[in-house]
PDB file of C-alpha atoms and ligand atoms in Angstrom:
ATOM      1  CA  UNK L 115      84.731 119.401  83.642  1.00  0.00           C
ATOM      2  CA  UNK L 116      88.231 119.840  82.511  1.00  0.00           C
ATOM      3  CA  UNK L 117      91.252 121.926  83.774  1.00  0.00           C
ATOM      4  CA  UNK L 118      93.273 121.534  86.644  1.00  0.00           C
ATOM      5  CA  UNK L 119      92.471 121.802  90.074  1.00  0.00           C
ATOM      6  CA  UNK L 120      94.808 123.616  92.526  1.00  0.00           C
ATOM      7  CA  UNK L 121      94.252 123.259  96.168  1.00  0.00           C
ATOM      8  CA  UNK L 122      94.456 126.619  97.941  1.00  0.00           C
ATOM      9  CA  UNK L 123      97.099 126.470 100.794  1.00  0.00           C
ATOM     10  CA  UNK L 124      94.957 125.868 104.054  1.00  0.00           C
ATOM     11  CA  UNK L 125      94.557 128.926 105.963  1.00  0.00           C
ATOM     12  CA  UNK L 126      97.598 129.713 108.664  1.00  0.00           C
ATOM     13  CA  UNK L 127      95.592 129.086 111.746  1.00  0.00           C
ATOM     14  CA  UNK L 128      94.222 125.532 110.560  1.00  0.00           C
ATOM     15  CA  UNK L 129      94.958 123.538 113.026  1.00  0.00           C
ATOM     16  CA  UNK L 130      97.631 120.632 112.465  1.00  0.00           C
ATOM     17  CA  UNK L 131      96.704 116.593 112.738  1.00  0.00           C
ATOM     18  CA  UNK L 132      99.151 114.452 111.223  1.00  0.00           C
ATOM     19  CA  UNK L 133     100.106 110.531 111.410  1.00  0.00           C
ATOM     20  CA  UNK L 134     102.068 107.863 110.734  1.00  0.00           C
ATOM     21  CA  UNK L 135     100.198 105.000 109.240  1.00  0.00           C
ATOM     22  CA  UNK L 136     102.573 101.760 108.961  1.00  0.00           C
ATOM     23  CA  UNK L 137     101.047  98.295 107.756  1.00  0.00           C
ATOM     24  CA  UNK L 138     102.406  95.807 110.120  1.00  0.00           C
ATOM     25  CA  UNK L 139     103.983  93.452 107.354  1.00  0.00           C
ATOM     26  CA  UNK L 140     107.415  93.365 109.465  1.00  0.00           C
ATOM     27  CA  UNK L 141     109.371  95.475 112.031  1.00  0.00           C
ATOM     28  CA  UNK L 142     110.059  98.895 111.715  1.00  0.00           C
ATOM     29  CA  UNK L 143     113.564  99.483 109.749  1.00  0.00           C
ATOM     30  CA  UNK L 144     115.076 102.411 108.636  1.00  0.00           C
ATOM     31  CA  UNK L 145     112.799 103.554 105.881  1.00  0.00           C
ATOM     32  CA  UNK L 146     109.709 103.386 108.150  1.00  0.00           C
ATOM     33  CA  UNK L 147     111.879 105.060 110.806  1.00  0.00           C
ATOM     34  CA  UNK L 148     112.484 108.039 108.515  1.00  0.00           C
ATOM     35  CA  UNK L 149     108.766 108.422 107.590  1.00  0.00           C
ATOM     36  CA  UNK L 150     107.718 107.998 111.561  1.00  0.00           C
ATOM     37  CA  UNK L 151     110.404 110.936 112.368  1.00  0.00           C
ATOM     38  CA  UNK L 152     109.405 113.372 109.491  1.00  0.00           C
ATOM     39  CA  UNK L 153     105.791 113.023 110.285  1.00  0.00           C
ATOM     40  CA  UNK L 154     106.251 113.497 114.029  1.00  0.00           C
ATOM     41  CA  UNK L 155     108.545 116.446 113.650  1.00  0.00           C
ATOM     42  CA  UNK L 156     106.631 118.202 111.100  1.00  0.00           C
ATOM     43  CA  UNK L 157     103.566 117.591 113.353  1.00  0.00           C
ATOM     44  CA  UNK L 158     105.500 119.041 116.541  1.00  0.00           C
ATOM     45  CA  UNK L 159     107.496 121.917 114.479  1.00  0.00           C
ATOM     46  CA  UNK L 160     103.715 123.315 113.619  1.00  0.00           C
ATOM     47  CA  UNK L 161     102.651 122.596 117.367  1.00  0.00           C
ATOM     48  CA  UNK L 162     100.452 119.651 115.795  1.00  0.00           C
ATOM     49  CA  UNK L 163      99.005 116.562 117.106  1.00  0.00           C
ATOM     50  CA  UNK L 164     100.822 113.399 115.818  1.00  0.00           C
ATOM     51  CA  UNK L 165      98.605 110.013 115.319  1.00  0.00           C
ATOM     52  CA  UNK L 166      99.522 106.436 114.838  1.00  0.00           C
ATOM     53  CA  UNK L 167      96.951 104.058 112.971  1.00  0.00           C
ATOM     54  CA  UNK L 168      97.554 100.924 111.940  1.00  0.00           C
ATOM     55  CA  UNK L 169      96.725  99.542 108.622  1.00  0.00           C
ATOM     56  CA  UNK L 170      96.168  95.900 109.589  1.00  0.00           C
ATOM     57  CA  UNK L 171      93.570  95.534 106.691  1.00  0.00           C
ATOM     58  CA  UNK L 172      95.653  93.047 104.921  1.00  0.00           C
ATOM     59  CA  UNK L 173      96.058  89.834 106.962  1.00  0.00           C
ATOM     60  CA  UNK L 174      97.563  87.619 104.162  1.00  0.00           C
ATOM     61  CA  UNK L 175     100.294  90.130 104.126  1.00  0.00           C
ATOM     62  CA  UNK L 176     100.984  90.911 108.008  1.00  0.00           C
ATOM     63  CA  UNK L 177     103.526  89.451 110.021  1.00  0.00           C
ATOM     64  CA  UNK L 178     102.399  88.035 113.780  1.00  0.00           C
ATOM     65  CA  UNK L 179     103.374  90.411 116.244  1.00  0.00           C
ATOM     66  CA  UNK L 180     104.507  93.287 113.804  1.00  0.00           C
ATOM     67  CA  UNK L 181     101.935  95.677 115.018  1.00  0.00           C
ATOM     68  CA  UNK L 182     103.284  95.662 118.567  1.00  0.00           C
ATOM     69  CA  UNK L 183     106.835  95.629 117.740  1.00  0.00           C
ATOM     70  CA  UNK L 184     106.409  98.851 115.500  1.00  0.00           C
ATOM     71  CA  UNK L 185     104.875 100.292 118.490  1.00  0.00           C
ATOM     72  CA  UNK L 186     107.505  99.383 120.688  1.00  0.00           C
ATOM     73  CA  UNK L 187     110.168 100.733 118.260  1.00  0.00           C
ATOM     74  CA  UNK L 188     108.450 103.991 118.164  1.00  0.00           C
ATOM     75  CA  UNK L 189     108.094 104.151 121.841  1.00  0.00           C
ATOM     76  CA  UNK L 190     111.796 103.444 122.326  1.00  0.00           C
ATOM     77  CA  UNK L 191     112.821 106.276 119.952  1.00  0.00           C
ATOM     78  CA  UNK L 192     110.813 108.574 121.754  1.00  0.00           C
ATOM     79  CA  UNK L 193     108.297 109.090 119.141  1.00  0.00           C
ATOM     80  CA  UNK L 194     105.149 108.794 121.746  1.00  0.00           C
ATOM     81  CA  UNK L 195     101.726 109.482 119.784  1.00  0.00           C
ATOM     82  CA  UNK L 196      99.085 111.425 120.929  1.00  0.00           C
ATOM     83  CA  UNK L 197      95.791 109.286 121.633  1.00  0.00           C
ATOM     84  CA  UNK L 198      94.728 105.937 120.907  1.00  0.00           C
ATOM     85  CA  UNK L 199      96.115 103.891 118.198  1.00  0.00           C
ATOM     86  CA  UNK L 200      93.294 103.264 115.583  1.00  0.00           C
ATOM     87  CA  UNK L 201      93.380  99.554 114.056  1.00  0.00           C
ATOM     88  CA  UNK L 202      92.066  99.578 110.534  1.00  0.00           C
ATOM     89  CA  UNK L 203      91.106  95.740 111.395  1.00  0.00           C
ATOM     90  CA  UNK L 204      88.542  96.963 113.827  1.00  0.00           C
ATOM     91  CA  UNK L 205      86.838  99.296 111.678  1.00  0.00           C
ATOM     92  CA  UNK L 206      85.352  97.123 108.638  1.00  0.00           C
ATOM     93  CA  UNK L 207      81.832  98.324 109.321  1.00  0.00           C
ATOM     94  CA  UNK L 208      82.725 101.654 108.856  1.00  0.00           C
ATOM     95  CA  UNK L 209      84.059 100.991 105.437  1.00  0.00           C
ATOM     96  CA  UNK L 210      81.458  98.340 104.444  1.00  0.00           C
ATOM     97  CA  UNK L 211      78.840 101.647 105.257  1.00  0.00           C
ATOM     98  CA  UNK L 212      81.114 103.827 103.213  1.00  0.00           C
ATOM     99  CA  UNK L 213      81.074 101.469 100.194  1.00  0.00           C
ATOM    100  CA  UNK L 214      77.175 101.090 100.504  1.00  0.00           C
ATOM    101  CA  UNK L 215      76.668 104.597 100.434  1.00  0.00           C
ATOM    102  CA  UNK L 216      79.147 104.790  97.146  1.00  0.00           C
ATOM    103  CA  UNK L 217      77.019 102.084  95.254  1.00  0.00           C
ATOM    104  CA  UNK L 218      73.799 103.857  96.374  1.00  0.00           C
ATOM    105  CA  UNK L 219      75.150 107.167  94.727  1.00  0.00           C
ATOM    106  CA  UNK L 220      75.972 105.077  91.729  1.00  0.00           C
ATOM    107  CA  UNK L 221      79.854 105.798  92.348  1.00  0.00           C
ATOM    108  CA  UNK L 222      81.026 102.700  92.756  1.00  0.00           C
ATOM    109  CA  UNK L 223      80.229  99.687  90.609  1.00  0.00           C
ATOM    110  CA  UNK L 224      81.057  96.137  90.824  1.00  0.00           C
ATOM    111  CA  UNK L 225      84.061  94.353  88.694  1.00  0.00           C
ATOM    112  CA  UNK L 226      85.017  90.497  87.990  1.00  0.00           C
ATOM    113  CA  UNK L 227      87.689  91.162  85.443  1.00  0.00           C
ATOM    114  CA  UNK L 228      89.999  88.572  85.882  1.00  0.00           C
ATOM    115  CA  UNK L 229      93.871  88.752  87.087  1.00  0.00           C
ATOM    116  CA  UNK L 230      95.163  88.055  83.599  1.00  0.00           C
ATOM    117  CA  UNK L 231      93.141  90.656  82.111  1.00  0.00           C
ATOM    118  CA  UNK L 232      93.885  93.474  84.646  1.00  0.00           C
ATOM    119  CA  UNK L 233      97.659  92.410  83.988  1.00  0.00           C
ATOM    120  CA  UNK L 234      97.286  92.729  80.186  1.00  0.00           C
ATOM    121  CA  UNK L 235      95.857  96.266  80.423  1.00  0.00           C
ATOM    122  CA  UNK L 236      99.208  97.020  82.509  1.00  0.00           C
ATOM    123  CA  UNK L 237      98.309  99.460  85.476  1.00  0.00           C
ATOM    124  CA  UNK L 238      95.419 101.616  84.788  1.00  0.00           C
ATOM    125  CA  UNK L 239      91.788 100.006  84.406  1.00  0.00           C
ATOM    126  CA  UNK L 240      89.555 100.708  81.599  1.00  0.00           C
ATOM    127  CA  UNK L 241      86.151 100.906  82.749  1.00  0.00           C
ATOM    128  CA  UNK L 242      85.141  97.511  80.911  1.00  0.00           C
ATOM    129  CA  UNK L 243      82.803  96.674  83.769  1.00  0.00           C
ATOM    130  CA  UNK L 244      80.892 100.064  83.816  1.00  0.00           C
ATOM    131  CA  UNK L 245      79.485  98.457  80.281  1.00  0.00           C
ATOM    132  CA  UNK L 246      79.460  95.071  81.181  1.00  0.00           C
ATOM    133  CA  UNK L 247      78.570  94.368  84.539  1.00  0.00           C
ATOM    134  CA  UNK L 248      79.203  90.790  85.803  1.00  0.00           C
ATOM    135  CA  UNK L 249      76.306  88.176  86.521  1.00  0.00           C
ATOM    136  CA  UNK L 250      75.453  88.738  90.208  1.00  0.00           C
ATOM    137  CA  UNK L 251      76.642  85.046  91.365  1.00  0.00           C
ATOM    138  CA  UNK L 252      80.381  85.818  90.267  1.00  0.00           C
ATOM    139  CA  UNK L 253      82.628  86.887  92.771  1.00  0.00           C
ATOM    140  CA  UNK L 254      83.081  90.611  92.333  1.00  0.00           C
ATOM    141  CA  UNK L 255      85.090  93.600  93.422  1.00  0.00           C
ATOM    142  CA  UNK L 256      84.170  97.127  93.696  1.00  0.00           C
ATOM    143  CA  UNK L 257      85.696  99.909  92.236  1.00  0.00           C
ATOM    144  CA  UNK L 258      85.226 103.740  92.436  1.00  0.00           C
ATOM    145  CA  UNK L 259      84.186 105.879  89.589  1.00  0.00           C
ATOM    146  CA  UNK L 260      86.765 108.658  88.885  1.00  0.00           C
ATOM    147  CA  UNK L 261      85.702 110.250  85.826  1.00  0.00           C
ATOM    148  CA  UNK L 262      82.057 110.213  83.849  1.00  0.00           C
ATOM    149  CA  UNK L 263      80.502 110.547  86.941  1.00  0.00           C
ATOM    150  CA  UNK L 264      76.713 110.468  87.713  1.00  0.00           C
ATOM    151  CA  UNK L 265      74.486 113.308  87.565  1.00  0.00           C
ATOM    152  CA  UNK L 266      75.542 115.888  90.570  1.00  0.00           C
ATOM    153  CA  UNK L 267      79.186 114.560  90.711  1.00  0.00           C
ATOM    154  CA  UNK L 268      81.912 116.357  89.376  1.00  0.00           C
ATOM    155  CA  UNK L 269      85.941 115.937  89.227  1.00  0.00           C
ATOM    156  CA  UNK L 270      88.312 117.713  87.425  1.00  0.00           C
ATOM    157  CA  UNK L 271      90.299 115.666  84.394  1.00  0.00           C
ATOM    158  CA  UNK L 272      93.636 116.486  85.989  1.00  0.00           C
ATOM    159  CA  UNK L 273      93.991 116.975  89.844  1.00  0.00           C
ATOM    160  CA  UNK L 274      96.803 119.685  90.698  1.00  0.00           C
ATOM    161  CA  UNK L 275      98.389 119.913  94.222  1.00  0.00           C
ATOM    162  CA  UNK L 276     101.206 121.111  95.669  1.00  0.00           C
ATOM    163  CA  UNK L 277     103.619 118.611  97.690  1.00  0.00           C
ATOM    164  CA  UNK L 278     105.419 120.372 100.491  1.00  0.00           C
ATOM    165  CA  UNK L 279     108.824 118.611  99.599  1.00  0.00           C
ATOM    166  CA  UNK L 280     108.339 117.267  95.953  1.00  0.00           C
ATOM    167  CA  UNK L 281     106.422 120.772  94.546  1.00  0.00           C
ATOM    168  CA  UNK L 282     103.597 121.384  91.989  1.00  0.00           C
ATOM    169  CA  UNK L 283     102.031 118.058  90.710  1.00  0.00           C
ATOM    170  CA  UNK L 284      99.529 117.202  88.212  1.00  0.00           C
ATOM    171  CA  UNK L 285      97.931 113.599  87.983  1.00  0.00           C
ATOM    172  CA  UNK L 286      95.332 112.453  85.799  1.00  0.00           C
ATOM    173  CA  UNK L 287      92.655 110.489  86.712  1.00  0.00           C
ATOM    174  CA  UNK L 288      91.260 108.735  84.016  1.00  0.00           C
ATOM    175  CA  UNK L 289      94.635 107.587  82.121  1.00  0.00           C
ATOM    176  CA  UNK L 290      97.028 107.908  85.032  1.00  0.00           C
ATOM    177  CA  UNK L 291      94.781 106.110  87.542  1.00  0.00           C
ATOM    178  CA  UNK L 292      91.610 104.308  86.439  1.00  0.00           C
ATOM    179  CA  UNK L 293      88.907 103.504  88.704  1.00  0.00           C
ATOM    180  CA  UNK L 294      90.204 102.517  91.994  1.00  0.00           C
ATOM    181  CA  UNK L 295      89.402  99.226  93.930  1.00  0.00           C
ATOM    182  CA  UNK L 296      87.308  99.734  96.951  1.00  0.00           C
ATOM    183  CA  UNK L 297      86.766  96.188  97.873  1.00  0.00           C
ATOM    184  CA  UNK L 298      88.781  93.214  96.864  1.00  0.00           C
ATOM    185  CA  UNK L 299      87.471  90.067  95.181  1.00  0.00           C
ATOM    186  CA  UNK L 300      88.676  88.201  98.243  1.00  0.00           C
ATOM    187  CA  UNK L 301      86.266  90.218 100.554  1.00  0.00           C
ATOM    188  CA  UNK L 302      89.299  92.624 102.168  1.00  0.00           C
ATOM    189  CA  UNK L 303      89.049  96.765 101.903  1.00  0.00           C
ATOM    190  CA  UNK L 304      91.357  98.216 100.130  1.00  0.00           C
ATOM    191  CA  UNK L 305      93.828 100.385 101.096  1.00  0.00           C
ATOM    192  CA  UNK L 306      92.470 103.122  99.173  1.00  0.00           C
ATOM    193  CA  UNK L 307      89.432 103.254 100.747  1.00  0.00           C
ATOM    194  CA  UNK L 308      90.428 102.844 104.096  1.00  0.00           C
ATOM    195  CA  UNK L 309      93.256 105.402 103.938  1.00  0.00           C
ATOM    196  CA  UNK L 310      90.826 107.975 102.957  1.00  0.00           C
ATOM    197  CA  UNK L 311      87.811 107.122 104.911  1.00  0.00           C
ATOM    198  CA  UNK L 312      90.074 107.218 108.023  1.00  0.00           C
ATOM    199  CA  UNK L 313      92.070 110.388 107.409  1.00  0.00           C
ATOM    200  CA  UNK L 314      88.827 111.939 107.226  1.00  0.00           C
ATOM    201  CA  UNK L 315      87.667 110.267 110.386  1.00  0.00           C
ATOM    202  CA  UNK L 316      90.504 111.221 112.341  1.00  0.00           C
ATOM    203  CA  UNK L 317      90.561 115.019 110.906  1.00  0.00           C
ATOM    204  CA  UNK L 318      94.181 114.692 109.202  1.00  0.00           C
ATOM    205  CA  UNK L 319      95.281 117.879 107.911  1.00  0.00           C
ATOM    206  CA  UNK L 320      99.081 116.861 106.811  1.00  0.00           C
ATOM    207  CA  UNK L 321     100.239 113.883 105.534  1.00  0.00           C
ATOM    208  CA  UNK L 322     103.950 113.251 105.302  1.00  0.00           C
ATOM    209  CA  UNK L 323     104.956 109.809 103.911  1.00  0.00           C
ATOM    210  CA  UNK L 324     107.142 108.170 101.411  1.00  0.00           C
ATOM    211  CA  UNK L 325     107.523 108.945  97.903  1.00  0.00           C
ATOM    212  CA  UNK L 326     106.162 105.219  96.546  1.00  0.00           C
ATOM    213  CA  UNK L 327     102.571 107.057  97.640  1.00  0.00           C
ATOM    214  CA  UNK L 328     103.210 110.346  95.539  1.00  0.00           C
ATOM    215  CA  UNK L 329     101.742 108.483  92.308  1.00  0.00           C
ATOM    216  CA  UNK L 330      98.462 107.577  94.077  1.00  0.00           C
ATOM    217  CA  UNK L 331      98.021 110.985  95.886  1.00  0.00           C
ATOM    218  CA  UNK L 332      95.959 112.791  92.950  1.00  0.00           C
ATOM    219  CA  UNK L 333      93.271 109.557  93.050  1.00  0.00           C
ATOM    220  CA  UNK L 334      93.088 109.762  96.834  1.00  0.00           C
ATOM    221  CA  UNK L 335      92.383 113.824  96.741  1.00  0.00           C
ATOM    222  CA  UNK L 336      89.699 113.391  94.128  1.00  0.00           C
ATOM    223  CA  UNK L 337      88.373 110.517  96.690  1.00  0.00           C
ATOM    224  CA  UNK L 338      88.237 113.607  99.334  1.00  0.00           C
ATOM    225  CA  UNK L 339      86.331 115.857  97.121  1.00  0.00           C
ATOM    226  CA  UNK L 340      83.832 113.326  95.852  1.00  0.00           C
ATOM    227  CA  UNK L 341      83.266 112.567  99.863  1.00  0.00           C
ATOM    228  CA  UNK L 342      82.634 116.802 100.172  1.00  0.00           C
ATOM    229  CA  UNK L 343      85.960 116.695 102.140  1.00  0.00           C
ATOM    230  CA  UNK L 344      88.926 119.146 101.780  1.00  0.00           C
ATOM    231  CA  UNK L 345      91.989 117.320 101.225  1.00  0.00           C
ATOM    232  CA  UNK L 346      94.825 117.229 103.376  1.00  0.00           C
ATOM    233  CA  UNK L 347      98.262 119.051 102.497  1.00  0.00           C
ATOM    234  CA  UNK L 348     100.489 116.259 101.375  1.00  0.00           C
ATOM    235  CA  UNK L 349     104.529 115.922 101.551  1.00  0.00           C
ATOM    236  CA  UNK L 350     106.659 112.994  99.748  1.00  0.00           C
ATOM    237  CA  UNK L 351     109.687 111.979 101.743  1.00  0.00           C
ATOM    238  CA  UNK L 352     112.780 110.530  99.442  1.00  0.00           C
ATOM    239  CA  UNK L 353     112.901 106.674  99.852  1.00  0.00           C
ATOM    240  CA  UNK L 354     115.607 105.296 101.623  1.00  0.00           C
ATOM    241  CA  UNK L 355     117.281 102.760  99.078  1.00  0.00           C
ATOM    242  CA  UNK L 356     119.333 100.065  99.694  1.00  0.00           C
ATOM    243  CA  UNK L 357     122.954  99.797  98.061  1.00  0.00           C
ATOM    244  CA  UNK L 358     121.533  97.878  95.176  1.00  0.00           C
ATOM    245  CA  UNK L 359     118.825 100.726  94.527  1.00  0.00           C
ATOM    246  CA  UNK L 360     116.014  98.601  95.510  1.00  0.00           C
ATOM    247  CA  UNK L 361     113.481 100.412  98.409  1.00  0.00           C
ATOM    248  CA  UNK L 362     114.104  99.782 101.736  1.00  0.00           C
ATOM    249  CA  UNK L 363     110.893  97.982 102.724  1.00  0.00           C
ATOM    250  CA  UNK L 364     109.385  95.158 104.423  1.00  0.00           C
ATOM    251  CA  UNK L 365     108.186  93.276 101.012  1.00  0.00           C
ATOM    252  CA  UNK L 366     112.033  93.186 100.435  1.00  0.00           C
ATOM    253  CA  UNK L 367     113.737  92.074 104.180  1.00  0.00           C
ATOM    254  CA  UNK L 368     114.798  95.346 105.103  1.00  0.00           C
ATOM    255  CA  UNK L 369     116.676  94.631 108.252  1.00  0.00           C
ATOM    256  CA  UNK L 370     114.857  95.552 111.663  1.00  0.00           C
ATOM    257  CA  UNK L 371     116.194  98.316 113.741  1.00  0.00           C
ATOM    258  CA  UNK L 372     118.245  97.646 116.638  1.00  0.00           C
ATOM    259  CA  UNK L 373     116.024  99.347 119.474  1.00  0.00           C
ATOM    260  CA  UNK L 374     118.974  99.295 121.786  1.00  0.00           C
ATOM    261  CA  UNK L 375     120.820 101.793 119.460  1.00  0.00           C
ATOM    262  CA  UNK L 376     117.754 104.045 118.989  1.00  0.00           C
ATOM    263  CA  UNK L 377     119.670 107.222 119.402  1.00  0.00           C
ATOM    264  CA  UNK L 378     121.935 106.459 116.672  1.00  0.00           C
ATOM    265  CA  UNK L 379     119.197 105.496 114.343  1.00  0.00           C
ATOM    266  CA  UNK L 380     117.623 109.125 115.032  1.00  0.00           C
ATOM    267  CA  UNK L 381     120.788 110.631 114.335  1.00  0.00           C
ATOM    268  CA  UNK L 382     121.018 108.589 111.016  1.00  0.00           C
ATOM    269  CA  UNK L 383     117.743 109.385 110.203  1.00  0.00           C
ATOM    270  CA  UNK L 384     117.789 112.971 110.498  1.00  0.00           C
ATOM    271  CA  UNK L 385     121.056 113.240 108.440  1.00  0.00           C
ATOM    272  CA  UNK L 386     119.054 111.347 105.836  1.00  0.00           C
ATOM    273  CA  UNK L 387     116.378 114.041 105.978  1.00  0.00           C
ATOM    274  CA  UNK L 388     119.090 116.550 105.333  1.00  0.00           C
ATOM    275  CA  UNK L 389     118.660 117.896 109.167  1.00  0.00           C
ATOM    276  CA  UNK L 390     121.980 118.477 110.300  1.00  0.00           C
ATOM    277  CA  UNK L 391     122.402 118.174 114.304  1.00  0.00           C
ATOM    278  CA  UNK L 392     125.310 119.586 115.791  1.00  0.00           C
ATOM    279  CA  UNK L 393     128.062 117.065 116.384  1.00  0.00           C
ATOM    280  CA  UNK L 394     128.118 117.426 120.388  1.00  0.00           C
ATOM    281  CA  UNK L 395     124.436 115.830 120.256  1.00  0.00           C
ATOM    282  CA  UNK L 396     126.172 112.984 118.583  1.00  0.00           C
ATOM    283  CA  UNK L 397     125.783 110.923 121.897  1.00  0.00           C
ATOM    284  CA  UNK L 398     122.868 112.329 123.150  1.00  0.00           C
ATOM    285  CA  UNK L 399     119.443 110.341 124.199  1.00  0.00           C
ATOM    286  CA  UNK L 400     116.367 110.178 122.165  1.00  0.00           C
ATOM    287  CA  UNK L 401     114.527 113.179 124.352  1.00  0.00           C
ATOM    288  CA  UNK L 402     117.266 115.564 123.197  1.00  0.00           C
ATOM    289  CA  UNK L 403     117.771 114.998 119.581  1.00  0.00           C
ATOM    290  CA  UNK L 404     114.089 115.095 119.435  1.00  0.00           C
ATOM    291  CA  UNK L 405     113.729 118.305 120.880  1.00  0.00           C
ATOM    292  CA  UNK L 406     116.482 119.783 118.932  1.00  0.00           C
ATOM    293  CA  UNK L 407     114.934 118.623 115.863  1.00  0.00           C
ATOM    294  CA  UNK L 408     111.633 119.972 116.353  1.00  0.00           C
ATOM    295  CA  UNK L 409     112.996 123.241 117.285  1.00  0.00           C
ATOM    296  CA  UNK L 410     115.334 123.302 113.990  1.00  0.00           C
ATOM    297  CA  UNK L 411     112.957 121.198 111.477  1.00  0.00           C
ATOM    298  CA  UNK L 412     113.325 122.210 108.065  1.00  0.00           C
ATOM    299  CA  UNK L 413     110.929 121.049 105.386  1.00  0.00           C
ATOM    300  CA  UNK L 414     113.422 122.486 102.703  1.00  0.00           C
ATOM    301  CA  UNK L 415     116.487 120.889 103.883  1.00  0.00           C
ATOM    302  CA  UNK L 416     114.860 117.366 102.530  1.00  0.00           C
ATOM    303  CA  UNK L 417     116.496 116.585  99.212  1.00  0.00           C
ATOM    304  CA  UNK L 418     113.750 115.421  96.488  1.00  0.00           C
ATOM    305  CA  UNK L 419     113.231 112.119  94.996  1.00  0.00           C
ATOM    306  CA  UNK L 420     116.798 111.771  94.292  1.00  0.00           C
ATOM    307  CA  UNK L 421     118.803 108.180  95.219  1.00  0.00           C
ATOM    308  CA  UNK L 422     119.542 108.791  98.745  1.00  0.00           C
ATOM    309  CA  UNK L 423     121.095 105.548 100.511  1.00  0.00           C
ATOM    310  CA  UNK L 424     120.945 104.985 104.113  1.00  0.00           C
ATOM    311  CA  UNK L 425     124.307 106.744 105.676  1.00  0.00           C
ATOM    312  CA  UNK L 426     126.403 104.025 107.264  1.00  0.00           C
TER     313      UNK L 426
HETATM  314  N1  LIG A 709     100.030 101.723 105.286  1.00  0.00           N
HETATM  315  C1  LIG A 709     100.808 102.160 104.072  1.00  0.00           C
HETATM  316  C2  LIG A 709     102.308 101.876 103.989  1.00  0.00           C
HETATM  317  O1  LIG A 709     102.861 101.361 105.021  1.00  0.00           O
HETATM  318  C3  LIG A 709     101.041 104.266 104.132  1.00  0.00           C
HETATM  319  C4  LIG A 709      99.890 104.816 104.165  1.00  0.00           C
HETATM  320  C5  LIG A 709     100.026 106.090 103.953  1.00  0.00           C
HETATM  321  O2  LIG A 709     100.798 106.762 104.592  1.00  0.00           O
HETATM  322  O3  LIG A 709      98.888 106.736 103.613  1.00  0.00           O
HETATM  323  O4  LIG A 709     102.964 101.732 103.122  1.00  0.00           O
HETATM  324 ZN1   ZN A 710      86.213  94.746  85.553  1.00  0.00          ZN
END
């Protein structure tokens, strides 16, 4: 099947469920506050619910205490979530069950390609193990087929979607994405599996997150479609960069937010998002800033992918 699939916009009456899904690899920093705040404001401005999901599926990259510290910071900034926090570490049975179903449907297959071989491919997997299945005793990863699917399944070659911040996107599945890892060779479930399974389980309708995930959105939409589910609406925020142009992230030791300056942090994050709180709110508490921001939230004020620096 060829062509571009454009997702129709969801009906205006559809209820809104958004989420913030941090990985606990370090404390909340300015970049993750921007993501939390934007996803919160977009949900609340649409009378929606805002959930928090802890993506603690990758212990080697996690920092002890980071999950609690992130939740404490959200609370201190007045970003109160609806319902219980969902911890991915408690859902491995659900991920395994989904993987088993995909294997039975012929949509998932084992791969034992070496790290070296994958590196030489430079990004997108070439489907080698579809034709050369690994011997059963070797350590294997599991991959999801995104093209040349078994009988009864179909995906377009290119996924088209309208990002509510970045505009119209088209992402190829075979060349740009390639078959995706569902379970790693070390036994951990992959982000690409858990994120879609959980967005479906939690009924997420809108995903506002950092632009570092824009490039993987097409393959995630494809996964929703394979599972027979409508894809949510996506919006990707510009990334907060350090003055040297590097992404502000936990991996490169972005400084933790100072919780005693929560209102100032929110003020800066609102500016970063192009929202323009009036100066007389400059010394307000978090609650007042947030209620102004919900009432005045404008997606169109967010500038695109550009090189936005954290304001001083
Ligand atoms: N846990 C991912 C991260 O912190 C985000 C996942 C998502 O929003 O889809 O980068
Ligand atoms: Zn392989």
